[in-house]
Short mmCIF file of C-alpha atoms in Angstrom, two decimals:
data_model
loop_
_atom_site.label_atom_id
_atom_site.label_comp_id
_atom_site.label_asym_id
_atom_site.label_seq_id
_atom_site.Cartn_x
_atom_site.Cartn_y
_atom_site.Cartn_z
CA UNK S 1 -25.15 11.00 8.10
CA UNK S 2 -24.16 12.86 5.25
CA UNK S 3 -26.09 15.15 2.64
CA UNK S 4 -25.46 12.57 -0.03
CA UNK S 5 -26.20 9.53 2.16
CA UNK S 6 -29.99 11.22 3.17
CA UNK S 7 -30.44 11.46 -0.87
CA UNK S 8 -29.39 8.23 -1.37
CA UNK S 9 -30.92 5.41 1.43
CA UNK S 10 -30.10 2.77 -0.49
CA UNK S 11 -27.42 -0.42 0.26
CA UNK S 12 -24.57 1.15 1.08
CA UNK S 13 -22.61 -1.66 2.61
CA UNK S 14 -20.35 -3.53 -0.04
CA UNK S 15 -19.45 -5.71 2.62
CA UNK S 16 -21.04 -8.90 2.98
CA UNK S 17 -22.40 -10.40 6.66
CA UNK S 18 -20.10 -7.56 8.39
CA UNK S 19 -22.29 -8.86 11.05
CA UNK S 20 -21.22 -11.67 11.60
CA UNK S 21 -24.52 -13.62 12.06
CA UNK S 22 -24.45 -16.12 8.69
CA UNK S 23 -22.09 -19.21 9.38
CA UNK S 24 -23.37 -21.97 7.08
CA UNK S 25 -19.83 -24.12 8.23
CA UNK S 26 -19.52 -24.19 11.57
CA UNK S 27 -19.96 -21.74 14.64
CA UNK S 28 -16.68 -22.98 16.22
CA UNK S 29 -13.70 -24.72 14.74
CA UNK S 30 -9.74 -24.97 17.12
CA UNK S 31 -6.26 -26.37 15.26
CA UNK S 32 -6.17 -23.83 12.20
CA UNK S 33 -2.26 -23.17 11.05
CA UNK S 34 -3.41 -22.60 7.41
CA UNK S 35 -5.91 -20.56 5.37
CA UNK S 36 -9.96 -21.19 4.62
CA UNK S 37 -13.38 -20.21 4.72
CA UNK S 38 -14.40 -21.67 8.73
CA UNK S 39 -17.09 -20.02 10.25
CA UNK S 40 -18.99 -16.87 9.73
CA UNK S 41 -19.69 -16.44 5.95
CA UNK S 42 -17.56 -14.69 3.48
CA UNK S 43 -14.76 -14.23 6.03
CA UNK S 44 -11.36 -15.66 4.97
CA UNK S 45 -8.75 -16.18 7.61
CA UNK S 46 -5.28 -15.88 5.94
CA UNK S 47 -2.84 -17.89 8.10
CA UNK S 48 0.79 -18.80 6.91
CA UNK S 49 3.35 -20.07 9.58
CA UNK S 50 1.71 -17.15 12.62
CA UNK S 51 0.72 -19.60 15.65
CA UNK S 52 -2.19 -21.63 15.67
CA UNK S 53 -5.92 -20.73 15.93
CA UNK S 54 -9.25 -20.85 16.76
CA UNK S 55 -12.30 -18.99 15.42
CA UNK S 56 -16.03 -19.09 16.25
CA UNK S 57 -19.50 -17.00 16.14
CA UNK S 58 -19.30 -15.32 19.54
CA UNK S 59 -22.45 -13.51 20.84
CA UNK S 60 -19.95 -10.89 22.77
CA UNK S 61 -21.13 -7.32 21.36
CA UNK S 62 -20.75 -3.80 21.72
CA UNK S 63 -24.22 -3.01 23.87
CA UNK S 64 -26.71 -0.92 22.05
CA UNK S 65 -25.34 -1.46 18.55
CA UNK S 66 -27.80 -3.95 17.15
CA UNK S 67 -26.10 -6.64 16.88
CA UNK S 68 -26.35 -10.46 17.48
CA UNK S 69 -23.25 -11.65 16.70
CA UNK S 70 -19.39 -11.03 16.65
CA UNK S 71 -16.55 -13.02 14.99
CA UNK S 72 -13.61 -13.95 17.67
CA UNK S 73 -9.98 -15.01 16.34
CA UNK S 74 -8.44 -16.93 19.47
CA UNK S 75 -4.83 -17.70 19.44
CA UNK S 76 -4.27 -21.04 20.96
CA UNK S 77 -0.04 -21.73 19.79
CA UNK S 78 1.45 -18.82 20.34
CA UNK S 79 4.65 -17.83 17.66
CA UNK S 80 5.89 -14.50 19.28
CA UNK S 81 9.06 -14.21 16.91
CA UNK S 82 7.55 -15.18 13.28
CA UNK S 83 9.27 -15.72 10.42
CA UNK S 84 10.01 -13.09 8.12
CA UNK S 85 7.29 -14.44 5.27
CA UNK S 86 5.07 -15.26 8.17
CA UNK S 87 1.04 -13.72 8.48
CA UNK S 88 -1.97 -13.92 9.54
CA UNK S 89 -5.16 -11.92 7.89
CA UNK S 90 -8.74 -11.76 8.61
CA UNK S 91 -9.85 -10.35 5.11
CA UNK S 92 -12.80 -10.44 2.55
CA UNK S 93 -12.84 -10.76 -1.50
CA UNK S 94 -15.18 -8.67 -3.80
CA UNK S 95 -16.03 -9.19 -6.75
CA UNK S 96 -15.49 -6.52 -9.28
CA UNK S 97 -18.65 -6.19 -11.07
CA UNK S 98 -20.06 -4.96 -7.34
CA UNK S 99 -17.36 -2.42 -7.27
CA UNK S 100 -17.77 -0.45 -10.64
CA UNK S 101 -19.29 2.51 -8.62
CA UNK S 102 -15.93 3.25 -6.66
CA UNK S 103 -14.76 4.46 -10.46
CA UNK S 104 -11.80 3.45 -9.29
CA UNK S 105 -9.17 3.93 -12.56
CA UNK S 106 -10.85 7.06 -13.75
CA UNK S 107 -10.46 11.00 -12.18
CA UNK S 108 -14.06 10.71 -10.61
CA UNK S 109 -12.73 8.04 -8.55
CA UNK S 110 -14.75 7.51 -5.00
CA UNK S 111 -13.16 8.03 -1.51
CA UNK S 112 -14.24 5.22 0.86
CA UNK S 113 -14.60 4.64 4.34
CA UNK S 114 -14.59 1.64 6.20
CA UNK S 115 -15.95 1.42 9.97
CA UNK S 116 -15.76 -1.37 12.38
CA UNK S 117 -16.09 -2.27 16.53
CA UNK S 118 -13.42 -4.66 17.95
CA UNK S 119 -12.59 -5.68 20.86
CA UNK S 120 -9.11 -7.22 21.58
CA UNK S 121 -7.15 -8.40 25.23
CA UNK S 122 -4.35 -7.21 22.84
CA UNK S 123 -3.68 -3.50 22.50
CA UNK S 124 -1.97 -1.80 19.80
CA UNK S 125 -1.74 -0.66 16.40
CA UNK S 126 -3.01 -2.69 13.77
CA UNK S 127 -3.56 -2.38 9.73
CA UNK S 128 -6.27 -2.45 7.21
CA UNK S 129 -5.13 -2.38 3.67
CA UNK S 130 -6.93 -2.96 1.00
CA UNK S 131 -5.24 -5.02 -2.07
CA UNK S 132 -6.45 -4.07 -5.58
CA UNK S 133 -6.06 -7.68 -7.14
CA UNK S 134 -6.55 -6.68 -10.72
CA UNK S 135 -3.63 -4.01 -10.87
CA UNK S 136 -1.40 -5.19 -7.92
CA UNK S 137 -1.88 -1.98 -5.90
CA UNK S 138 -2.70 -1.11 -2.64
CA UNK S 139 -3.30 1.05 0.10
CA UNK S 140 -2.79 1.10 4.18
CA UNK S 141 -3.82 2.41 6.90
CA UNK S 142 -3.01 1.98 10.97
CA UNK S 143 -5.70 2.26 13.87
CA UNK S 144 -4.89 1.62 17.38
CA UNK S 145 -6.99 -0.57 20.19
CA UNK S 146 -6.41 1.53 23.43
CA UNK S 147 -7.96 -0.18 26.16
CA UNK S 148 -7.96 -4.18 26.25
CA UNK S 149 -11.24 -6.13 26.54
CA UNK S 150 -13.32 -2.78 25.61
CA UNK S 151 -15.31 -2.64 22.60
CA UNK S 152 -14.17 0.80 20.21
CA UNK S 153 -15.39 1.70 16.80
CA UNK S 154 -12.99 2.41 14.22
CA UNK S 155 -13.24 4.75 11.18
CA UNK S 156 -10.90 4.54 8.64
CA UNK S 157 -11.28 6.73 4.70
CA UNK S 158 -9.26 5.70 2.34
CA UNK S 159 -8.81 7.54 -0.62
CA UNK S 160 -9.98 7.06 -4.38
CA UNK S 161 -7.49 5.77 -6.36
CA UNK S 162 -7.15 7.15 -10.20
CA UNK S 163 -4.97 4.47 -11.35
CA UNK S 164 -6.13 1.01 -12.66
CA UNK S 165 -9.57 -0.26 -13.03
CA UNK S 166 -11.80 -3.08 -11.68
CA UNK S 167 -12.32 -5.12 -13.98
CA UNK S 168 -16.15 -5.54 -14.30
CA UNK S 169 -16.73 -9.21 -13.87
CA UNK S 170 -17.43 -11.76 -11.50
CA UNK S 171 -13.69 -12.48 -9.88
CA UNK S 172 -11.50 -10.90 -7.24
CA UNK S 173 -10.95 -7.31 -7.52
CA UNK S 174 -10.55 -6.34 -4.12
CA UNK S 175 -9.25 -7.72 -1.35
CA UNK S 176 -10.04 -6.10 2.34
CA UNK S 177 -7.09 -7.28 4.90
CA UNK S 178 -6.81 -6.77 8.34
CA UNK S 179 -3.33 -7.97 9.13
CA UNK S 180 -2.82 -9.00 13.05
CA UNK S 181 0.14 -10.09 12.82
CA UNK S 182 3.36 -11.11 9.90
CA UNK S 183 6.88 -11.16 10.04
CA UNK S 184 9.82 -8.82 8.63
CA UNK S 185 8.45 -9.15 5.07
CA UNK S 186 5.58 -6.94 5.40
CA UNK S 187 6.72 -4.87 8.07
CA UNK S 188 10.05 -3.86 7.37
CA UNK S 189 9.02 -0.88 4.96
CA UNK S 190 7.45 2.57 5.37
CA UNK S 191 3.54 2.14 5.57
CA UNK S 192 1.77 2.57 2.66
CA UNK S 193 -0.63 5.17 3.07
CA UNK S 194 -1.70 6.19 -0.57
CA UNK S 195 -2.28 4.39 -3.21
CA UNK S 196 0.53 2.48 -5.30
CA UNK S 197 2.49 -0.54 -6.41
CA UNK S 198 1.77 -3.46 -3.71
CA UNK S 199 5.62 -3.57 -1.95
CA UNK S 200 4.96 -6.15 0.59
CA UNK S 201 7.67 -4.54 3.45
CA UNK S 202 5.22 -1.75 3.06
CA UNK S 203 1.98 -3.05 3.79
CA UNK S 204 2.37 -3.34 7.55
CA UNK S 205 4.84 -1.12 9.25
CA UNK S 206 4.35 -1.15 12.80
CA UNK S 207 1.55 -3.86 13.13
CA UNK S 208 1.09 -5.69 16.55
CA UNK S 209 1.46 -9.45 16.64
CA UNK S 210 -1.94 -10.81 17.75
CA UNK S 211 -0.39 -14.17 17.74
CA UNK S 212 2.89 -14.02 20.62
CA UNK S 213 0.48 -14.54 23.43
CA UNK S 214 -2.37 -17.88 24.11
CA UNK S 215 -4.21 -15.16 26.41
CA UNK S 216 -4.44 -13.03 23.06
CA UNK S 217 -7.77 -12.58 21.59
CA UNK S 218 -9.84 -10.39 19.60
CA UNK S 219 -13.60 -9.99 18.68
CA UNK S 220 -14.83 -7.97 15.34
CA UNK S 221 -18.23 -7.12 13.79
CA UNK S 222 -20.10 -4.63 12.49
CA UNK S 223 -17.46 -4.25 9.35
CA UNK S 224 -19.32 -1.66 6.45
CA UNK S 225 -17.27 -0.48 3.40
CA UNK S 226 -19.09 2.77 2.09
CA UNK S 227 -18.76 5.05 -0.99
CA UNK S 228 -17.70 8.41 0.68
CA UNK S 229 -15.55 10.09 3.31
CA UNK S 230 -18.08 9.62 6.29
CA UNK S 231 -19.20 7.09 7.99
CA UNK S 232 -23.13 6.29 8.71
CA UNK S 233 -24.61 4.14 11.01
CA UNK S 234 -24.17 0.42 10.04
CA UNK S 235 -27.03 -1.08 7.65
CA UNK S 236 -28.58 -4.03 9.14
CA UNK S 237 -30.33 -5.71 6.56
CA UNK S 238 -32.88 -8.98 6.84
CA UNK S 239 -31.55 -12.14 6.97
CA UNK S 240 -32.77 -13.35 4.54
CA UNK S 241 -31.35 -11.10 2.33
CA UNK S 242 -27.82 -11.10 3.91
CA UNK S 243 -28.30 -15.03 3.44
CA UNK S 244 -28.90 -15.37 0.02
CA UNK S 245 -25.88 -12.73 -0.60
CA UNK S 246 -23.69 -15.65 1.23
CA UNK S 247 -25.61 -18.24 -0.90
CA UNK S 248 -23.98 -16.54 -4.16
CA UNK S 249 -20.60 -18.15 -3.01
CA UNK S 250 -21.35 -21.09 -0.35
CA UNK S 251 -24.44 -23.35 0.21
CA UNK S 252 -25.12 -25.77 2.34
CA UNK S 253 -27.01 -28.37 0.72
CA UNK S 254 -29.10 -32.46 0.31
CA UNK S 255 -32.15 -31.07 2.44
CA UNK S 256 -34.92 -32.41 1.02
CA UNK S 257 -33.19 -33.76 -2.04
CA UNK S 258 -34.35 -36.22 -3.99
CA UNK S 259 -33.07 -39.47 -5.61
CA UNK S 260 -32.76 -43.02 -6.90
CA UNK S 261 -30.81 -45.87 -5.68
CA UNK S 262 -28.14 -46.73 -8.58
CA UNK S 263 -27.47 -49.70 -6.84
CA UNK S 264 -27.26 -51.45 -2.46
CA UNK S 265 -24.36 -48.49 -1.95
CA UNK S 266 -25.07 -45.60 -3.94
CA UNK S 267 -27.84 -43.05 -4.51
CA UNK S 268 -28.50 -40.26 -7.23
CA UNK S 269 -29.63 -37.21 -6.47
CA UNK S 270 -30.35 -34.11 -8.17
CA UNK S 271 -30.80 -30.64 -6.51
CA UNK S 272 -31.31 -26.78 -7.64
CA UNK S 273 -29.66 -24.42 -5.75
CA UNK S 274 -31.50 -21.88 -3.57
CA UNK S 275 -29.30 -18.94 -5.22
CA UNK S 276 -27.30 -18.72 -8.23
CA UNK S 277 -23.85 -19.47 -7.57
CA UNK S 278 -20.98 -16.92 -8.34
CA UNK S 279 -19.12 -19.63 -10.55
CA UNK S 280 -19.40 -23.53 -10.53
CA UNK S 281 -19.33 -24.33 -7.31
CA UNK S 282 -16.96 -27.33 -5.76
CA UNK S 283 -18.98 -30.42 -4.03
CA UNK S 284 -17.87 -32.18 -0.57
CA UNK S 285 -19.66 -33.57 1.88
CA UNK S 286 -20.20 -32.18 5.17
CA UNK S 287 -17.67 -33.90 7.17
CA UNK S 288 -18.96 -36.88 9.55
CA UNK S 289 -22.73 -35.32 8.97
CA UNK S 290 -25.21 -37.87 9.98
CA UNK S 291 -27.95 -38.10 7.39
CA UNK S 292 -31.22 -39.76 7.42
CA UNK S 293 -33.27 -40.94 4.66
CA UNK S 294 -36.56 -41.92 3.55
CA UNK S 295 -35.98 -45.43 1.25
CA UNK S 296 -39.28 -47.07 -0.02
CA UNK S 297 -41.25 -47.54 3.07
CA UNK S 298 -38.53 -46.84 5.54
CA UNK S 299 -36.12 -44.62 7.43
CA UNK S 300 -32.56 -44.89 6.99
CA UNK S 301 -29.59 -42.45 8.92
CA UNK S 302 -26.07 -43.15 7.52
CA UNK S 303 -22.84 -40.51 7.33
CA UNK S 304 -21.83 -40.59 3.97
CA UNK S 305 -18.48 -42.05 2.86
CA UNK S 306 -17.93 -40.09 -0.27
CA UNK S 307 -19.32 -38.36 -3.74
CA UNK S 308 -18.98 -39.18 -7.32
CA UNK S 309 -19.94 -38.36 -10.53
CA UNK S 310 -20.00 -34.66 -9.87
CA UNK S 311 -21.60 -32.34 -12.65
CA UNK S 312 -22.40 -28.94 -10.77
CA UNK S 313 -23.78 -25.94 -12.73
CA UNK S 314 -24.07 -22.50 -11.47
CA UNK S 315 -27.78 -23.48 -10.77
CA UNK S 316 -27.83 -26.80 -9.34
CA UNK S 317 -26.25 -30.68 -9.71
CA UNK S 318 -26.90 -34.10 -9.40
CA UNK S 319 -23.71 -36.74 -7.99
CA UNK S 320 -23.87 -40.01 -6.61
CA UNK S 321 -23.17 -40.31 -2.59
CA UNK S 322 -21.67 -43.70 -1.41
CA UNK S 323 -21.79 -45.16 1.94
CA UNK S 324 -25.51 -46.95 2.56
CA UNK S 325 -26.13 -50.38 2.88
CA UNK S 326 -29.48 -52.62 1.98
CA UNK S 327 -30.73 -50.32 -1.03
CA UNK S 328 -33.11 -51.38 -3.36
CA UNK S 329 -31.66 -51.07 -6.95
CA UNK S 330 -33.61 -48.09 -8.24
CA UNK S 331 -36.09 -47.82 -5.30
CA UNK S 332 -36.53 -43.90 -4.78
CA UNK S 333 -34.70 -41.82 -1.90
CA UNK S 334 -35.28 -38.82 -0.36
CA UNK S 335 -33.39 -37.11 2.18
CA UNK S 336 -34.59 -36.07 5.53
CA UNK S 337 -34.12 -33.69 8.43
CA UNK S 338 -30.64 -34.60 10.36
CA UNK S 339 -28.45 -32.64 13.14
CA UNK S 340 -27.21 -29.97 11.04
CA UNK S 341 -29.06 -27.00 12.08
CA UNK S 342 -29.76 -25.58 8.27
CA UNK S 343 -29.62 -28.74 7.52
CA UNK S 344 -28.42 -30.79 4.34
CA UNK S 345 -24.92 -32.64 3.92
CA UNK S 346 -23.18 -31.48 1.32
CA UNK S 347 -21.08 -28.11 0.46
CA UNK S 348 -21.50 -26.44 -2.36
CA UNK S 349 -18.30 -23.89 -2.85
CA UNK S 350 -18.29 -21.45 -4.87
CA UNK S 351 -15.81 -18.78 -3.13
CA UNK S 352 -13.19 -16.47 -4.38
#
């Protein structure tokens, strides 16, 4: 580790669960042609037109790294000639008030480096970039997986770039990408290896196409994003902690709330938030989430049908949630344990 890392234990990683092991959603989902949040926390999958997927919380791992958990991207529709707008991105957004120490904009701006293990049936060279959101800039950079179904680290330093600030706030300032695959568009260019103007034929020179094989796979974890031009060993922090960092921009929610019956249908209930949200956060309900509840003297387990009323602060809300049957007008409610396995039944999204 270097000098200045000794000096300076504390968080290094900007990147949040590069482990892998916080997936409030789902562990699994199959059928995904567009982009979302699915499983492991944080992690966006970018998808527009490139084959169909599926992702889940695999407990494949590079042995004697520390780690629990891996994310794996499994390509179930193949598209091996995409169009030329097509792509498909595995890529987290940070906020820019948690970036001010890159100094990015000024002449004291910070080099980074960014390290990583993967493991992909699919050899090749892929591409990291990272997309400056608030000044349309970016910068790329290749790496190659050389044997198939191995586990390799990569190490990739990027740079500081003196040009255009983060703005110091609470929205999307960067944007890490790791392209596996796009069409003509964004690879038709010369890569772009130092910082500049975002020209998409010049983000991805050269990238293999994860996505023009069903037997194509690949496994990730262990993603840090450090201030410097070395790389130290990754920072596994508590869970806890790593979980309420998620909780800032997804919860899962309802556990032990409690409410009132507004009418035979309908209950009220009102719940604070275990963190602070990054901005209001958008309601749904978990989808077909059996719930069970605790009406006067007895049990109840519906799934929901829907939400209403919505009025969600950055520290809690309260909503109707339709779907019983046999309430007693403004008998109290209060929810129970069900099959979710953090339990609660309703999303609380609060994402970039």
């Amino acid at each position: 580790i270097a000098d200045d890392k000794l000096a300076n234990p504390g968080r290094r990683n900007i990147i949040i669960n590069g482990d892998m092991r916080i997936a409030q959603r789902a562990t699994s989902v199959t059928g995904k042609t567009g982009s979302g949040y699915y499983t492991v926390d944080r992690w966006r999958n970018t998808i527009s037109g490139l084959g169909t997927w599926s992702f889940s919380q695999s407990t494949d791992t590079p042995t004697g790294q520390g780690f629990g958990y891996s994310l794996k991207l499994d390509c179930t529709t193949a598209d091996a000639s995409p169009a030329a707008g097509d792509y498909f991105i595995l890529a987290q957004l940070l906020e820019g008030q948690d970036l001010q120490r890159l100094k990015k904009g000024t002449s004291n701006a910070e080099s980074v480096t960014v390290s990583f293990w993967v493991k992909s049936t699919k050899t090749g060279t892929y591409i990291l970039e990272f997309e400056d959101a608030d000044n349309t800039r970016s910068i790329s950079q290749s790496y190659t997986v050389d044997s198939a179904s191995t586990w390799e680290k990569k190490t990739l330093t990027f740079a500081g770039d003196t040009t255009g600030a983060f703005t110091n706030d609470t929205n999307t300032s960067l944007v890490v990408n790791f392209w596996y695959g796009a069409g003509t568009d964004y690879t038709s260019g010369t890569l772009n290896t130092s910082w500049g103007t975002r020209t998409a034929a010049n983000i991805a020179p050269g990238l293999t196409n994860l996505g023009d094989n069903t037997a194509n796979e690949l496994y990730i974890t262990g993603v840090q994003l450090e201030v410097g031009s070395t790389a130290s060993d990754f920072e596994h922090r508590h869970f806890t902690e790593e979980l309420k960092l998620c909780e800032r921009y997804f919860e899962v929610c309802g556990q032990g709330a409690s409410g009132v019956a507004e009418n035979t249908t309908t209950i009220a209930i009102m719940e604070k938030f275990k963190t602070l949200k990054r901005g209001i956060p958008t309601l749904s309900l978990k989808a077909s989430q059996q719930c069970a509840f605790r009406h006067q003297a007895s049990d109840k387990t519906i799934t929901p049908s829907g939400l209403a009323a919505l009025t969600p602060s950055y520290r809690g809300f309260w909503c109707y949630v339709e779907g019983f049957t046999g309430l007693t007008n403004q008998g109290s409610v209060e929810s129970r344990n069900n099959t979710a396995s953090r339990g609660g039944f309703i999303f609380a999204d609060a994402e970039l």
